[in-house]
Amino acid sequence: MKKRALLLAGILLFCGLSPAMAASYPSRSIQFLIGWDIGGGSDQAGRTLCAKAEKYLGQPFAIQNLPAGSGAKAYMAIAGAKPDGYTIGLTTSTISTLKPLGRIPVGSEDFEHVILFNSDPGGIWVHTDAPWKSLGEFLAYAKANPERVSVAASTPGSITRFQMMALEQEGGVRFRVLSQQGGAANGLTNLAGRHIDAAMGTPLEGYALYTAGKIRPLGFCSEERVPMMADVPTWKEQGIDVALSTARTVIAPKGTPKEVIDTLYEAFRKVVTDPEYSKSMEAKGSNVHALTPEETRQFLREQDARFAALIRNTGAK
Amino acid sequence: MPTLLAAFSDVIHPWMTGIIFFGTFVGILVGALPGLSATLGVAILLPVTYYLSPAEGLLLLLGIYTGGIYGGSIAAILLNIPGCPASLMTTLDGYPLSRRGEGGRAIGIATVSSFIGGTVGVLALIFISTLLARAALSFGPAEYALLAFFGLSAIVVVVAKSVLKGFISACIGLMLATVGMDPLVSVERFSYGNFDLLGGINYIPVVIGLFGLCEVFTQALETRQAAAVRQVVRRVFPSGDDLKTILRNSFHPCWIGTLIGALPGAGGSIASIISYNRAMASDTNPERFGTGITEGLVASETANNAAVGGAMVPLLTLGIPGSSVTAVLLGAMLMHNITPGPMLYVNNPHMVYVIFIGMVMANVAMLVLGIAGAKIFPRVVNLPRTALLPVIALLCIIGAYAMSSSYTDVVIMILSGLFGFMLKQLGIPAGPLILGLILGPIAESNFRGAMELSDGSLSIFIRSPLSCGILALTMLLLASPLIRRLIAKPNRPAKAERR
């Protein structure tokens, strides 16, 4: 009798334990992995998000940068972490490219999704003194000089590289490509020193050199114009039917309890819907979103399909 | 002008001055502890700045940055362990000095050199930043590649005793540098499926292992044989003669350090390597370098602190961070809704002046704290080795782990320590290995990038006057042993006798 009571108590305790644990989440600091270098666009986005979310979660974030392979190292680390909500991290759209490219064995379906909170369109920039006034003029020149016009972009597999490849395909041109290991921002610096003809980069990355009068954008590959540079037409307006942004989400290891995901989502949602936050991000040319975990999963499913097709078409693999 | 005065009165306020001194003090500590670098110090204290005003936060971080780069020299001089990568070249002449019991004098010289370099770097930032930014932008892939080759050519002279052994060491470093993602086509190389190695072998744990842990092993064996050298600290502020040597030799390190610091992707460590090389290339008797001479110490320490001011140039004038520390600073500025870049001078000149004056103050703080500390630091070496060595070994492990909280880095550090000990027994110097590991990736990605741009033509390396200049300097350095031999021919018998 005593034994059975003990067993019952044990079962009850066990059943009662997991919701109780989730209710007290988070009880210690949360490790947040970012697969890009300190100071880059993704690092900025992730750090700002975490700094403001601490207030709502009551626990600090321990941010760790694992820059390698356009996020590959961080994705692998998150995939292998304990699904208890104490190790989460940032993704960009490379979560949809690295698996089809054969770089890593995990893709978006191997994670739990918390929120899609930000997206940045790509763009192509030239030196302020360059002769080309529009994307059309630039492409015409590139067509007349195949593989002689140099363009900087991140390494293969990255989103800026895909944007450049899509531009080559749609515009019917071939560039001479300069790969930039550290991210697109380095290419823009090379452009400012006139070592190359053009460079790929998001509004966020190019804005500082743009205001310094060193470089100017020929167009952004977004559906609508970038508000802070409203006089710059999109690629679509200039006859290049490409709209390709990088979307940033927060992911957790597969199997993380739903209660934990919801707690995190609620905290991050409060951050990104704060008008002060969205205003400061939009001033830097970044778009703010607050997709729920389910919407995020849906978005990534579509994105996976889009990039899988792109990889097949461009022969990037 | 009124803004400048307002900024000046803000910074001179006791609270602000206190913050700068505190930051610099923390920086020196972090820098002096092997493995804990200025980048780490700035990153760790970054969250603290949320609770401070933007100006206070930035001054705190700038103090840590300035102090951290200098602090590295203390461990380099006393323990032969570069406290941070920027003080790698300081070990070459600093440690021999402290082995002779002149650690206090060496720290004094390093402090004054760092102060001169740091101050000149800040002055350059204040007065010629636009010019410097333009100069920095003129470095394209070809120029970066040549700069890295110039840095690598140091092996010929650093190890005048045996060029072959130096060459072997550098080649090992270059081979280690090929591990990880290919820089251009991002294909895995030599990582054997280990995702921790995707980003390549981080040079910081290797530096800690090759110098720090290896030194522990070496000294542990030495204790039985010889008593430690006792550090005699009579005076710490450099004597008149030393001051003269410092002033005479600090001109070139100042401009080299400032310029290299301003180059995105380079920084204090590369500045001191290049500066040391230049000092050797132009010396009539380069063999003296590495034996504990003031000139070598000045070349390294002045340049790495001048690079601090230089590194702020692209951040403030172009809004692009050129190094890992300035990237964290950029983050701190963005947190406080300050967007660095040319518009900052227009929109928020007060903040710009606060940064300028704060950096000058941080250098003063570094001088004061450094000279005060130079009396105390050398005593560390007088501690019984049975106490000192385990502490250093522990610091090595913490330092290797702290950089990216990775156990792989700790394993790399320990393996490097064992490997370094083996190299030492074979008489192969570890310095060139580190040079290869630091400069290898820069040389590789930029050389290949330049070749892509020129469609495979080497002519890109002589297309600009800048690259021709670096090429000429490299040739001079490489040819110097030959030239020396030609000049020294008549003295040969005397030389043989000495051996």
PDB file of C-alpha atoms in Angstrom, chain B residues 61-180:
ATOM      1  CA  LEU B  61      35.175  51.424 -23.115  1.00  0.00           C
ATOM      2  CA  LEU B  62      37.849  53.657 -24.671  1.00  0.00           C
ATOM      3  CA  GLY B  63      39.776  53.506 -21.396  1.00  0.00           C
ATOM      4  CA  ILE B  64      39.645  49.710 -21.438  1.00  0.00           C
ATOM      5  CA  TYR B  65      40.756  49.653 -25.079  1.00  0.00           C
ATOM      6  CA  THR B  66      43.728  51.960 -24.458  1.00  0.00           C
ATOM      7  CA  GLY B  67      44.741  50.242 -21.232  1.00  0.00           C
ATOM      8  CA  GLY B  68      44.243  46.767 -22.659  1.00  0.00           C
ATOM      9  CA  ILE B  69      46.617  47.200 -25.582  1.00  0.00           C
ATOM     10  CA  TYR B  70      49.267  48.577 -23.210  1.00  0.00           C
ATOM     11  CA  GLY B  71      48.650  46.026 -20.462  1.00  0.00           C
ATOM     12  CA  GLY B  72      49.604  43.205 -22.785  1.00  0.00           C
ATOM     13  CA  SER B  73      53.197  44.417 -22.700  1.00  0.00           C
ATOM     14  CA  ILE B  74      53.529  43.741 -18.957  1.00  0.00           C
ATOM     15  CA  ALA B  75      53.015  39.992 -19.281  1.00  0.00           C
ATOM     16  CA  ALA B  76      55.078  40.023 -22.472  1.00  0.00           C
ATOM     17  CA  ILE B  77      58.035  41.615 -20.701  1.00  0.00           C
ATOM     18  CA  LEU B  78      57.892  39.783 -17.390  1.00  0.00           C
ATOM     19  CA  LEU B  79      56.648  36.343 -18.375  1.00  0.00           C
ATOM     20  CA  ASN B  80      57.384  36.094 -22.116  1.00  0.00           C
ATOM     21  CA  ILE B  81      53.627  35.699 -22.610  1.00  0.00           C
ATOM     22  CA  PRO B  82      51.978  38.303 -24.833  1.00  0.00           C
ATOM     23  CA  GLY B  83      49.074  39.476 -22.660  1.00  0.00           C
ATOM     24  CA  CYS B  84      47.219  40.240 -25.860  1.00  0.00           C
ATOM     25  CA  PRO B  85      48.144  39.505 -29.463  1.00  0.00           C
ATOM     26  CA  ALA B  86      49.237  43.104 -30.048  1.00  0.00           C
ATOM     27  CA  SER B  87      52.182  42.640 -27.676  1.00  0.00           C
ATOM     28  CA  LEU B  88      53.590  39.634 -29.521  1.00  0.00           C
ATOM     29  CA  MET B  89      56.609  41.594 -30.801  1.00  0.00           C
ATOM     30  CA  THR B  90      57.155  43.087 -27.331  1.00  0.00           C
ATOM     31  CA  THR B  91      58.240  39.686 -26.025  1.00  0.00           C
ATOM     32  CA  LEU B  92      61.195  39.660 -28.426  1.00  0.00           C
ATOM     33  CA  ASP B  93      63.114  42.429 -26.685  1.00  0.00           C
ATOM     34  CA  GLY B  94      61.081  42.862 -23.519  1.00  0.00           C
ATOM     35  CA  TYR B  95      61.637  39.397 -22.092  1.00  0.00           C
ATOM     36  CA  PRO B  96      65.432  39.348 -22.584  1.00  0.00           C
ATOM     37  CA  LEU B  97      65.504  42.630 -20.632  1.00  0.00           C
ATOM     38  CA  SER B  98      63.578  41.182 -17.720  1.00  0.00           C
ATOM     39  CA  ARG B  99      65.765  38.061 -17.778  1.00  0.00           C
ATOM     40  CA  ARG B 100      68.596  40.429 -16.990  1.00  0.00           C
ATOM     41  CA  GLY B 101      66.629  41.740 -14.017  1.00  0.00           C
ATOM     42  CA  GLU B 102      65.629  44.916 -15.817  1.00  0.00           C
ATOM     43  CA  GLY B 103      61.882  44.228 -15.930  1.00  0.00           C
ATOM     44  CA  GLY B 104      61.052  47.496 -14.206  1.00  0.00           C
ATOM     45  CA  ARG B 105      63.113  49.490 -16.664  1.00  0.00           C
ATOM     46  CA  ALA B 106      61.526  47.645 -19.597  1.00  0.00           C
ATOM     47  CA  ILE B 107      58.011  48.349 -18.323  1.00  0.00           C
ATOM     48  CA  GLY B 108      58.932  52.001 -17.870  1.00  0.00           C
ATOM     49  CA  ILE B 109      60.151  52.187 -21.463  1.00  0.00           C
ATOM     50  CA  ALA B 110      57.050  50.365 -22.719  1.00  0.00           C
ATOM     51  CA  THR B 111      54.789  52.716 -20.746  1.00  0.00           C
ATOM     52  CA  VAL B 112      56.375  55.888 -22.096  1.00  0.00           C
ATOM     53  CA  SER B 113      56.457  54.471 -25.653  1.00  0.00           C
ATOM     54  CA  SER B 114      52.811  53.449 -25.403  1.00  0.00           C
ATOM     55  CA  PHE B 115      51.931  56.914 -24.122  1.00  0.00           C
ATOM     56  CA  ILE B 116      53.753  58.606 -26.998  1.00  0.00           C
ATOM     57  CA  GLY B 117      52.246  56.268 -29.578  1.00  0.00           C
ATOM     58  CA  GLY B 118      48.768  56.497 -28.103  1.00  0.00           C
ATOM     59  CA  THR B 119      48.832  60.273 -27.902  1.00  0.00           C
ATOM     60  CA  VAL B 120      50.151  60.711 -31.441  1.00  0.00           C
ATOM     61  CA  GLY B 121      47.490  58.278 -32.675  1.00  0.00           C
ATOM     62  CA  VAL B 122      44.745  60.330 -31.045  1.00  0.00           C
ATOM     63  CA  LEU B 123      46.181  63.605 -32.336  1.00  0.00           C
ATOM     64  CA  ALA B 124      46.237  62.122 -35.835  1.00  0.00           C
ATOM     65  CA  LEU B 125      42.615  61.070 -35.333  1.00  0.00           C
ATOM     66  CA  ILE B 126      41.708  64.613 -34.319  1.00  0.00           C
ATOM     67  CA  PHE B 127      43.589  66.544 -36.980  1.00  0.00           C
ATOM     68  CA  ILE B 128      44.133  64.403 -40.084  1.00  0.00           C
ATOM     69  CA  SER B 129      41.395  61.789 -39.891  1.00  0.00           C
ATOM     70  CA  THR B 130      39.943  62.547 -43.345  1.00  0.00           C
ATOM     71  CA  LEU B 131      43.411  62.235 -44.861  1.00  0.00           C
ATOM     72  CA  LEU B 132      44.024  58.987 -42.980  1.00  0.00           C
ATOM     73  CA  ALA B 133      40.676  57.569 -44.036  1.00  0.00           C
ATOM     74  CA  ARG B 134      41.538  58.274 -47.654  1.00  0.00           C
ATOM     75  CA  ALA B 135      44.937  56.633 -47.197  1.00  0.00           C
ATOM     76  CA  ALA B 136      43.296  53.606 -45.576  1.00  0.00           C
ATOM     77  CA  LEU B 137      40.808  53.227 -48.429  1.00  0.00           C
ATOM     78  CA  SER B 138      43.654  53.197 -50.948  1.00  0.00           C
ATOM     79  CA  PHE B 139      44.606  49.757 -49.583  1.00  0.00           C
ATOM     80  CA  GLY B 140      42.931  47.246 -51.864  1.00  0.00           C
ATOM     81  CA  PRO B 141      43.375  43.471 -51.993  1.00  0.00           C
ATOM     82  CA  ALA B 142      46.789  43.799 -53.700  1.00  0.00           C
ATOM     83  CA  GLU B 143      48.147  46.191 -51.084  1.00  0.00           C
ATOM     84  CA  TYR B 144      46.840  44.078 -48.181  1.00  0.00           C
ATOM     85  CA  ALA B 145      48.477  40.993 -49.652  1.00  0.00           C
ATOM     86  CA  LEU B 146      51.814  42.779 -50.042  1.00  0.00           C
ATOM     87  CA  LEU B 147      51.571  44.150 -46.506  1.00  0.00           C
ATOM     88  CA  ALA B 148      51.063  40.617 -45.197  1.00  0.00           C
ATOM     89  CA  PHE B 149      54.050  39.395 -47.231  1.00  0.00           C
ATOM     90  CA  PHE B 150      56.142  42.203 -45.752  1.00  0.00           C
ATOM     91  CA  GLY B 151      55.082  41.076 -42.292  1.00  0.00           C
ATOM     92  CA  LEU B 152      56.000  37.500 -43.121  1.00  0.00           C
ATOM     93  CA  SER B 153      59.428  38.472 -44.440  1.00  0.00           C
ATOM     94  CA  ALA B 154      60.341  39.248 -40.831  1.00  0.00           C
ATOM     95  CA  ILE B 155      61.245  35.600 -40.323  1.00  0.00           C
ATOM     96  CA  VAL B 156      64.456  36.161 -42.238  1.00  0.00           C
ATOM     97  CA  VAL B 157      65.717  38.639 -39.716  1.00  0.00           C
ATOM     98  CA  VAL B 158      63.827  37.816 -36.519  1.00  0.00           C
ATOM     99  CA  VAL B 159      65.712  34.567 -36.438  1.00  0.00           C
ATOM    100  CA  ALA B 160      69.100  35.658 -37.680  1.00  0.00           C
ATOM    101  CA  LYS B 161      70.542  32.596 -35.943  1.00  0.00           C
ATOM    102  CA  SER B 162      68.926  30.148 -38.335  1.00  0.00           C
ATOM    103  CA  VAL B 163      66.851  31.267 -41.268  1.00  0.00           C
ATOM    104  CA  LEU B 164      65.937  27.664 -42.000  1.00  0.00           C
ATOM    105  CA  LYS B 165      64.429  27.067 -38.569  1.00  0.00           C
ATOM    106  CA  GLY B 166      62.477  30.317 -38.775  1.00  0.00           C
ATOM    107  CA  PHE B 167      61.243  29.303 -42.178  1.00  0.00           C
ATOM    108  CA  ILE B 168      60.095  25.906 -40.894  1.00  0.00           C
ATOM    109  CA  SER B 169      58.210  27.597 -38.066  1.00  0.00           C
ATOM    110  CA  ALA B 170      56.521  30.108 -40.384  1.00  0.00           C
ATOM    111  CA  CYS B 171      55.500  27.340 -42.770  1.00  0.00           C
ATOM    112  CA  ILE B 172      53.850  25.412 -39.932  1.00  0.00           C
ATOM    113  CA  GLY B 173      51.942  28.600 -39.074  1.00  0.00           C
ATOM    114  CA  LEU B 174      50.892  29.105 -42.680  1.00  0.00           C
ATOM    115  CA  MET B 175      49.745  25.502 -42.942  1.00  0.00           C
ATOM    116  CA  LEU B 176      47.665  25.852 -39.765  1.00  0.00           C
ATOM    117  CA  ALA B 177      46.169  28.997 -41.289  1.00  0.00           C
ATOM    118  CA  THR B 178      44.663  26.956 -44.126  1.00  0.00           C
ATOM    119  CA  VAL B 179      42.369  25.050 -41.747  1.00  0.00           C
ATOM    120  CA  GLY B 180      38.703  26.064 -41.907  1.00  0.00           C
TER     121      GLY B 180
END
